[in-house]
Coordinates of N, CA, C and O and ligand atoms in Angstrom, one line a residue:
M673 N 33.0 -30.9 8.2 CA 32.7 -29.4 8.0 C 34.0 -28.6 8.4 O 34.6 -28.9 9.4
A674 N 34.3 -27.7 7.6 CA 35.5 -26.9 7.8 C 35.3 -26.0 9.0 O 34.2 -25.7 9.4
F675 N 36.4 -25.6 9.6 CA 36.4 -24.7 10.8 C 35.7 -23.3 10.4 O 34.9 -22.8 11.1
I676 N 36.2 -22.8 9.2 CA 35.5 -21.6 8.7 C 34.9 -22.0 7.3 O 35.7 -22.5 6.5
N677 N 33.7 -21.6 7.1 CA 33.1 -21.9 5.8 C 33.0 -20.5 5.0 O 32.5 -19.6 5.6
W678 N 33.5 -20.5 3.8 CA 33.3 -19.4 3.0 C 31.8 -19.2 2.6 O 31.2 -20.2 2.3
E679 N 31.4 -18.0 2.8 CA 30.0 -17.7 2.4 C 29.9 -16.5 1.5 O 30.8 -15.7 1.5
P680 N 28.9 -16.5 0.6 CA 28.8 -15.4 -0.4 C 28.8 -14.0 0.3 O 29.3 -13.1 -0.4
K681 N 28.4 -13.9 1.5 CA 28.3 -12.6 2.2 C 29.7 -12.0 2.4 O 29.9 -10.9 2.6
Y682 N 30.8 -12.9 2.3 CA 32.2 -12.4 2.5 C 32.7 -11.8 1.2 O 33.8 -11.2 1.2
S683 N 32.0 -11.9 0.1 CA 32.6 -11.4 -1.2 C 32.6 -9.9 -1.2 O 31.7 -9.2 -0.7
V684 N 33.8 -9.4 -1.7 CA 33.9 -7.9 -1.8 C 33.7 -7.5 -3.3 O 34.0 -6.4 -3.7
N685 N 33.3 -8.5 -4.1 CA 33.0 -8.2 -5.5 C 34.3 -7.8 -6.3 O 34.2 -7.0 -7.2
I686 N 35.4 -8.3 -5.8 CA 36.7 -8.1 -6.6 C 37.3 -9.5 -6.6 O 37.7 -10.1 -5.6
E687 N 37.5 -10.0 -7.8 CA 37.8 -11.4 -8.0 C 39.2 -11.8 -7.3 O 39.2 -12.7 -6.6
L688 N 40.2 -10.9 -7.6 CA 41.5 -11.2 -7.0 C 41.5 -11.3 -5.5 O 42.0 -12.2 -4.8
I689 N 40.8 -10.3 -4.9 CA 40.7 -10.2 -3.4 C 39.9 -11.3 -2.8 O 40.2 -12.0 -1.8
D690 N 38.8 -11.7 -3.5 CA 38.0 -12.8 -3.0 C 38.8 -14.1 -3.0 O 38.8 -14.9 -2.1
K691 N 39.6 -14.2 -4.0 CA 40.4 -15.4 -4.2 C 41.5 -15.5 -3.0 O 41.7 -16.5 -2.4
Q692 N 42.1 -14.3 -2.8 CA 43.0 -14.3 -1.7 C 42.4 -14.5 -0.3 O 42.9 -15.2 0.5
H693 N 41.2 -14.0 -0.1 CA 40.5 -14.2 1.2 C 40.2 -15.7 1.3 O 40.3 -16.2 2.4
K694 N 39.8 -16.3 0.2 CA 39.5 -17.8 0.3 C 40.7 -18.6 0.7 O 40.7 -19.5 1.4
T695 N 41.9 -18.1 0.1 CA 43.1 -18.8 0.5 C 43.5 -18.6 2.0 O 43.9 -19.5 2.6
L696 N 43.2 -17.4 2.5 CA 43.4 -17.2 3.9 C 42.6 -18.1 4.8 O 43.1 -18.7 5.7
V697 N 41.3 -18.1 4.4 CA 40.4 -19.0 5.1 C 40.9 -20.4 5.1 O 40.9 -21.2 6.1
D698 N 41.3 -20.8 3.9 CA 41.9 -22.2 3.7 C 43.1 -22.4 4.6 O 43.2 -23.5 5.2
N699 N 44.0 -21.4 4.7 CA 45.2 -21.6 5.6 C 44.8 -21.8 7.0 O 45.3 -22.6 7.7
I700 N 43.8 -21.0 7.5 CA 43.3 -21.1 8.9 C 42.7 -22.5 9.1 O 42.9 -23.2 10.1
N701 N 41.9 -23.0 8.1 CA 41.3 -24.3 8.2 C 42.4 -25.4 8.3 O 42.3 -26.3 9.0
Q702 N 43.4 -25.2 7.5 CA 44.5 -26.2 7.5 C 45.2 -26.2 8.9 O 45.6 -27.3 9.4
L703 N 45.4 -25.0 9.5 CA 46.0 -25.0 10.8 C 45.1 -25.7 11.8 O 45.6 -26.5 12.6
H704 N 43.8 -25.4 11.7 CA 42.9 -26.0 12.6 C 42.9 -27.6 12.5 O 43.0 -28.3 13.5
D705 N 42.9 -28.0 11.3 CA 42.8 -29.5 11.0 C 44.1 -30.1 11.5 O 44.1 -31.2 12.1
A706 N 45.3 -29.5 11.2 CA 46.6 -30.1 11.6 C 46.7 -30.2 13.1 O 47.2 -31.1 13.6
M707 N 46.1 -29.1 13.8 CA 46.2 -29.1 15.2 C 45.3 -30.3 15.8 O 45.7 -31.0 16.7
K708 N 44.1 -30.4 15.2 CA 43.2 -31.4 15.6 C 43.7 -32.8 15.4 O 43.5 -33.8 16.2
Q709 N 44.5 -33.0 14.3 CA 45.1 -34.3 14.0 C 46.4 -34.5 14.7 O 47.1 -35.5 14.5
G710 N 46.8 -33.6 15.6 CA 48.0 -33.8 16.4 C 49.3 -33.8 15.5 O 50.2 -34.6 15.8
K711 N 49.3 -33.0 14.5 CA 50.5 -33.0 13.6 C 51.7 -32.4 14.4 O 51.6 -31.7 15.4
S712 N 52.9 -32.7 13.9 CA 54.1 -32.3 14.5 C 54.3 -30.8 14.6 O 53.7 -30.0 13.8
K713 N 55.2 -30.4 15.4 CA 55.5 -28.9 15.6 C 56.0 -28.4 14.2 O 55.7 -27.2 13.9
E714 N 56.8 -29.2 13.5 CA 57.3 -28.7 12.2 C 56.2 -28.4 11.2 O 56.2 -27.4 10.5
V715 N 55.2 -29.4 11.2 CA 54.1 -29.2 10.2 C 53.3 -28.0 10.6 O 53.0 -27.1 9.8
L716 N 53.0 -27.8 11.9 CA 52.2 -26.7 12.4 C 52.9 -25.4 12.1 O 52.4 -24.4 11.6
G717 N 54.2 -25.4 12.4 CA 55.1 -24.2 12.2 C 55.1 -23.8 10.7 O 55.0 -22.6 10.4
G718 N 55.1 -24.8 9.9 CA 55.1 -24.5 8.4 C 53.8 -23.9 8.0 O 53.8 -23.0 7.1
I719 N 52.7 -24.3 8.5 CA 51.4 -23.8 8.1 C 51.3 -22.3 8.7 O 50.8 -21.4 8.0
I720 N 51.8 -22.1 9.9 CA 51.8 -20.7 10.4 C 52.6 -19.8 9.6 O 52.2 -18.7 9.3
D721 N 53.8 -20.3 9.1 CA 54.7 -19.4 8.3 C 54.0 -19.1 7.0 O 54.0 -18.0 6.5
K722 N 53.3 -20.1 6.4 CA 52.6 -19.9 5.2 C 51.5 -18.8 5.4 O 51.3 -18.0 4.5
L723 N 50.8 -19.0 6.5 CA 49.7 -18.0 6.8 C 50.3 -16.6 7.0 O 49.7 -15.6 6.4
I724 N 51.4 -16.5 7.6 CA 52.1 -15.1 7.8 C 52.5 -14.5 6.4 O 52.1 -13.4 6.1
N725 N 53.1 -15.4 5.6 CA 53.6 -14.8 4.3 C 52.4 -14.5 3.4 O 52.4 -13.5 2.7
Y726 N 51.4 -15.4 3.4 CA 50.2 -15.1 2.6 C 49.5 -13.9 3.0 O 49.0 -13.1 2.2
T727 N 49.4 -13.7 4.3 CA 48.7 -12.5 4.9 C 49.4 -11.2 4.4 O 48.8 -10.3 4.0
K728 N 50.7 -11.2 4.5 CA 51.5 -10.1 4.1 C 51.3 -9.7 2.7 O 51.1 -8.6 2.3
N729 N 51.3 -10.8 1.9 CA 51.1 -10.6 0.4 C 49.7 -10.1 0.1 O 49.6 -9.2 -0.7
H730 N 48.7 -10.6 0.8 CA 47.4 -10.1 0.6 C 47.2 -8.7 1.1 O 46.6 -7.9 0.4
F731 N 47.7 -8.3 2.2 CA 47.6 -6.9 2.7 C 48.3 -6.0 1.7 O 47.8 -4.9 1.5
T732 N 49.4 -6.4 1.2 CA 50.1 -5.6 0.2 C 49.2 -5.3 -1.1 O 49.1 -4.2 -1.6
T733 N 48.5 -6.3 -1.5 CA 47.5 -6.2 -2.6 C 46.5 -5.1 -2.3 O 46.3 -4.2 -3.0
E734 N 45.8 -5.2 -1.1 CA 44.8 -4.3 -0.8 C 45.4 -2.9 -0.6 O 44.8 -1.9 -1.2
E735 N 46.5 -2.8 0.1 CA 47.1 -1.5 0.3 C 47.6 -0.8 -0.9 O 47.6 0.4 -1.0
S736 N 48.0 -1.6 -1.9 CA 48.4 -0.9 -3.2 C 47.2 -0.4 -3.9 O 47.3 0.7 -4.6
F737 N 46.1 -1.0 -3.8 CA 44.9 -0.4 -4.4 C 44.5 0.9 -3.6 O 44.1 1.9 -4.2
F738 N 44.7 0.9 -2.3 CA 44.4 2.1 -1.5 C 45.2 3.3 -2.0 O 44.8 4.4 -2.1
Q739 N 46.5 3.0 -2.2 CA 47.5 4.0 -2.6 C 47.1 4.5 -4.0 O 47.1 5.7 -4.2
R740 N 46.9 3.5 -4.9 CA 46.7 3.9 -6.3 C 45.5 4.8 -6.4 O 45.5 5.7 -7.3
F741 N 44.4 4.6 -5.6 CA 43.2 5.4 -5.8 C 43.0 6.3 -4.6 O 41.9 6.9 -4.5
D742 N 44.0 6.5 -3.8 CA 43.9 7.4 -2.7 C 42.6 7.2 -1.9 O 41.8 8.1 -1.6
Y743 N 42.4 6.0 -1.5 CA 41.2 5.6 -0.7 C 41.2 6.3 0.7 O 42.2 6.3 1.4
K744 N 40.1 6.9 1.0 CA 40.0 7.8 2.2 C 40.3 7.1 3.5 O 40.7 7.7 4.5
E745 N 40.0 5.8 3.5 CA 40.2 5.1 4.8 C 41.4 4.3 4.8 O 41.6 3.3 5.6
K746 N 42.4 4.6 3.9 CA 43.6 3.8 3.9 C 44.4 3.7 5.2 O 44.9 2.7 5.5
A747 N 44.5 4.9 5.9 CA 45.3 4.9 7.1 C 44.7 3.9 8.2 O 45.4 3.1 8.7
S748 N 43.4 4.1 8.4 CA 42.8 3.2 9.5 C 42.8 1.8 9.1 O 43.0 0.9 9.9
H749 N 42.6 1.5 7.8 CA 42.5 0.2 7.3 C 43.9 -0.5 7.4 O 44.1 -1.6 7.9
T750 N 44.9 0.3 7.0 CA 46.3 -0.3 7.1 C 46.7 -0.5 8.5 O 47.4 -1.5 8.8
L751 N 46.3 0.4 9.4 CA 46.6 0.2 10.8 C 46.0 -1.2 11.3 O 46.7 -1.9 12.1
E752 N 44.8 -1.5 10.9 CA 44.2 -2.7 11.3 C 45.0 -3.9 10.8 O 45.2 -4.9 11.5
H753 N 45.5 -3.8 9.6 CA 46.4 -4.9 9.0 C 47.7 -5.0 9.8 O 48.1 -6.1 10.1
D754 N 48.3 -3.9 10.1 CA 49.6 -3.9 10.9 C 49.4 -4.6 12.2 O 50.2 -5.4 12.6
R755 N 48.3 -4.2 12.9 CA 48.1 -4.8 14.2 C 47.9 -6.3 14.2 O 48.4 -7.0 15.0
F756 N 47.1 -6.7 13.1 CA 46.9 -8.2 13.0 C 48.2 -8.9 12.7 O 48.5 -9.9 13.3
A757 N 49.0 -8.3 11.7 CA 50.2 -9.0 11.3 C 51.2 -9.1 12.5 O 51.8 -10.1 12.8
Q758 N 51.2 -8.0 13.4 CA 52.0 -8.0 14.6 C 51.6 -9.1 15.5 O 52.4 -9.9 16.1
K759 N 50.3 -9.3 15.7 CA 49.8 -10.3 16.6 C 50.1 -11.7 16.2 O 50.5 -12.6 16.9
V760 N 50.1 -11.9 14.8 CA 50.4 -13.3 14.3 C 51.8 -13.6 14.5 O 52.2 -14.7 14.8
V761 N 52.7 -12.5 14.2 CA 54.1 -12.7 14.4 C 54.4 -13.0 15.9 O 55.2 -13.9 16.2
E762 N 53.8 -12.4 16.8 CA 54.0 -12.6 18.2 C 53.6 -14.0 18.6 O 54.2 -14.7 19.4
F763 N 52.5 -14.4 18.0 CA 51.9 -15.8 18.3 C 53.0 -16.8 17.7 O 53.2 -17.8 18.4
K764 N 53.6 -16.5 16.6 CA 54.6 -17.5 16.0 C 55.8 -17.5 16.9 O 56.4 -18.6 17.1
K765 N 56.2 -16.4 17.5 CA 57.3 -16.3 18.4 C 57.1 -17.2 19.6 O 57.9 -18.0 20.0
S766 N 55.9 -17.1 20.2 CA 55.6 -17.9 21.3 C 55.5 -19.4 21.0 O 55.9 -20.3 21.8
F767 N 55.0 -19.7 19.8 CA 55.0 -21.0 19.3 C 56.4 -21.6 19.2 O 56.7 -22.7 19.6
D768 N 57.3 -20.8 18.6 CA 58.7 -21.2 18.4 C 59.4 -21.4 19.7 O 60.3 -22.3 19.8
S769 N 59.1 -20.6 20.7 CA 59.8 -20.8 21.9 C 59.2 -21.8 22.8 O 59.4 -21.8 24.0
G770 N 58.5 -22.8 22.3 CA 58.1 -24.0 23.0 C 56.7 -24.2 23.2 O 56.3 -25.3 23.5
N771 N 55.9 -23.2 23.0 CA 54.4 -23.4 23.2 C 53.8 -24.0 21.9 O 53.3 -23.3 21.1
A772 N 53.9 -25.3 21.8 CA 53.5 -25.9 20.6 C 52.0 -26.2 20.5 O 51.5 -26.8 19.5
I773 N 51.3 -25.8 21.5 CA 49.8 -26.0 21.4 C 49.2 -24.7 20.8 O 49.4 -23.6 21.2
I774 N 48.4 -25.0 19.8 CA 47.7 -23.8 19.2 C 46.3 -23.9 19.8 O 45.5 -24.8 19.6
S775 N 46.1 -22.9 20.7 CA 44.9 -23.0 21.5 C 43.6 -22.6 20.7 O 43.7 -22.0 19.6
T776 N 42.5 -23.0 21.2 CA 41.2 -22.6 20.6 C 41.1 -21.1 20.5 O 40.6 -20.5 19.6
E777 N 41.7 -20.5 21.6 CA 41.7 -19.0 21.6 C 42.4 -18.4 20.4 O 41.9 -17.5 19.8
V778 N 43.5 -18.9 20.1 CA 44.3 -18.4 18.9 C 43.5 -18.7 17.6 O 43.3 -17.8 16.8
L779 N 43.0 -19.9 17.5 CA 42.2 -20.2 16.3 C 41.0 -19.4 16.1 O 40.7 -18.9 15.1
N780 N 40.3 -19.2 17.3 CA 39.1 -18.3 17.2 C 39.5 -16.9 16.9 O 38.8 -16.2 16.2
F781 N 40.6 -16.4 17.5 CA 41.1 -15.1 17.1 C 41.3 -14.9 15.6 O 40.8 -14.0 15.0
L782 N 42.0 -15.9 15.0 CA 42.3 -15.8 13.6 C 41.0 -15.8 12.8 O 40.8 -14.9 11.9
S783 N 40.1 -16.7 13.1 CA 38.9 -16.8 12.3 C 38.0 -15.6 12.5 O 37.5 -15.1 11.6
N784 N 37.8 -15.2 13.8 CA 37.0 -14.0 14.0 C 37.6 -12.7 13.3 O 36.8 -11.9 12.8
W785 N 38.9 -12.6 13.4 CA 39.5 -11.4 12.8 C 39.2 -11.4 11.3 O 38.8 -10.4 10.8
V786 N 39.5 -12.5 10.7 CA 39.3 -12.5 9.2 C 37.8 -12.3 8.8 O 37.6 -11.4 8.0
K787 N 36.9 -12.9 9.5 CA 35.5 -12.7 9.2 C 35.1 -11.3 9.5 O 34.5 -10.6 8.6
N788 N 35.4 -10.8 10.7 CA 35.0 -9.4 11.0 C 35.6 -8.4 10.1 O 35.0 -7.4 9.8
H789 N 36.9 -8.6 9.8 CA 37.6 -7.6 9.0 C 37.0 -7.5 7.6 O 36.8 -6.5 7.1
I790 N 36.7 -8.7 7.1 CA 36.1 -8.7 5.7 C 34.8 -8.0 5.7 O 34.5 -7.1 4.9
L791 N 34.0 -8.4 6.7 CA 32.6 -7.9 6.8 C 32.5 -6.4 7.1 O 31.6 -5.7 6.7
D792 N 33.5 -5.9 7.8 CA 33.5 -4.5 8.2 C 34.4 -3.7 7.3 O 33.9 -3.0 6.3
K793 N 35.7 -3.7 7.5 CA 36.6 -2.9 6.8 C 36.7 -3.2 5.3 O 36.7 -2.2 4.5
D794 N 36.8 -4.4 4.9 CA 36.9 -4.7 3.5 C 35.7 -4.4 2.7 O 35.8 -3.9 1.6
K795 N 34.6 -4.7 3.2 CA 33.3 -4.4 2.5 C 33.2 -2.9 2.2 O 32.5 -2.5 1.2
K796 N 33.9 -2.1 3.0 CA 33.8 -0.6 2.8 C 34.5 -0.1 1.6 O 34.1 0.9 1.1
Y797 N 35.5 -0.8 1.1 CA 36.2 -0.4 -0.1 C 35.6 -1.0 -1.3 O 35.9 -0.5 -2.4
S798 N 34.7 -1.9 -1.2 CA 34.2 -2.7 -2.3 C 33.6 -1.8 -3.4 O 34.1 -1.8 -4.5
E799 N 32.7 -1.0 -3.0 CA 32.0 -0.1 -4.0 C 32.9 0.9 -4.6 O 32.9 1.2 -5.8
F800 N 33.8 1.5 -3.7 CA 34.8 2.5 -4.1 C 35.7 1.9 -5.2 O 35.9 2.5 -6.3
L801 N 36.3 0.8 -4.9 CA 37.2 0.2 -5.9 C 36.5 -0.3 -7.2 O 37.0 -0.1 -8.3
N802 N 35.2 -0.8 -7.0 CA 34.4 -1.2 -8.2 C 34.2 0.1 -9.1 O 34.3 0.0 -10.3
S803 N 34.0 1.2 -8.4 CA 33.7 2.4 -9.2 C 35.0 2.9 -10.0 O 34.9 3.7 -10.9
K804 N 36.2 2.4 -9.5 CA 37.4 2.7 -10.2 C 37.8 1.7 -11.2 O 38.9 1.6 -11.8
G805 N 36.8 0.7 -11.4 CA 37.1 -0.3 -12.4 C 37.7 -1.6 -11.9 O 38.1 -2.5 -12.7
I806 N 37.9 -1.7 -10.6 CA 38.5 -2.9 -10.0 C 37.4 -3.9 -9.7 O 36.6 -3.6 -8.8
K807 N 37.4 -5.0 -10.4 CA 36.4 -6.0 -10.1 C 36.9 -7.4 -10.1 O 38.0 -7.6 -10.6
Ligands
FE2_1450 FE1 41.8 -5.6 4.6

């Protein structure tokens, strides 16, 4: 069983974004599995970098929709993205400076953030973007 399981309740009813969210979940699962299997620091670092880059790419997708349709919650939503991105970069810095253990705390933080963010913030734009023809 995967660390995080994708469930239909996470869908925002926008194909591209659901696909990106599934990839994010997949990246976190990969990190969890690699940690459990005792993979090298290089392997773990590579997965974290992939997660950071993919997250940036995904946030850019969402934020460009917010800009394009002048979504009313764009500021607070973007702020939540920025805070998360900053936390993950800080976590990578501490990893690079010798702390090669990816704690349960970090894994739980990543997984809870993604699940809660989708269920709360992302779900809120679903209907709005659908009404603009984004599906
Ligand atoms: Fe988001």
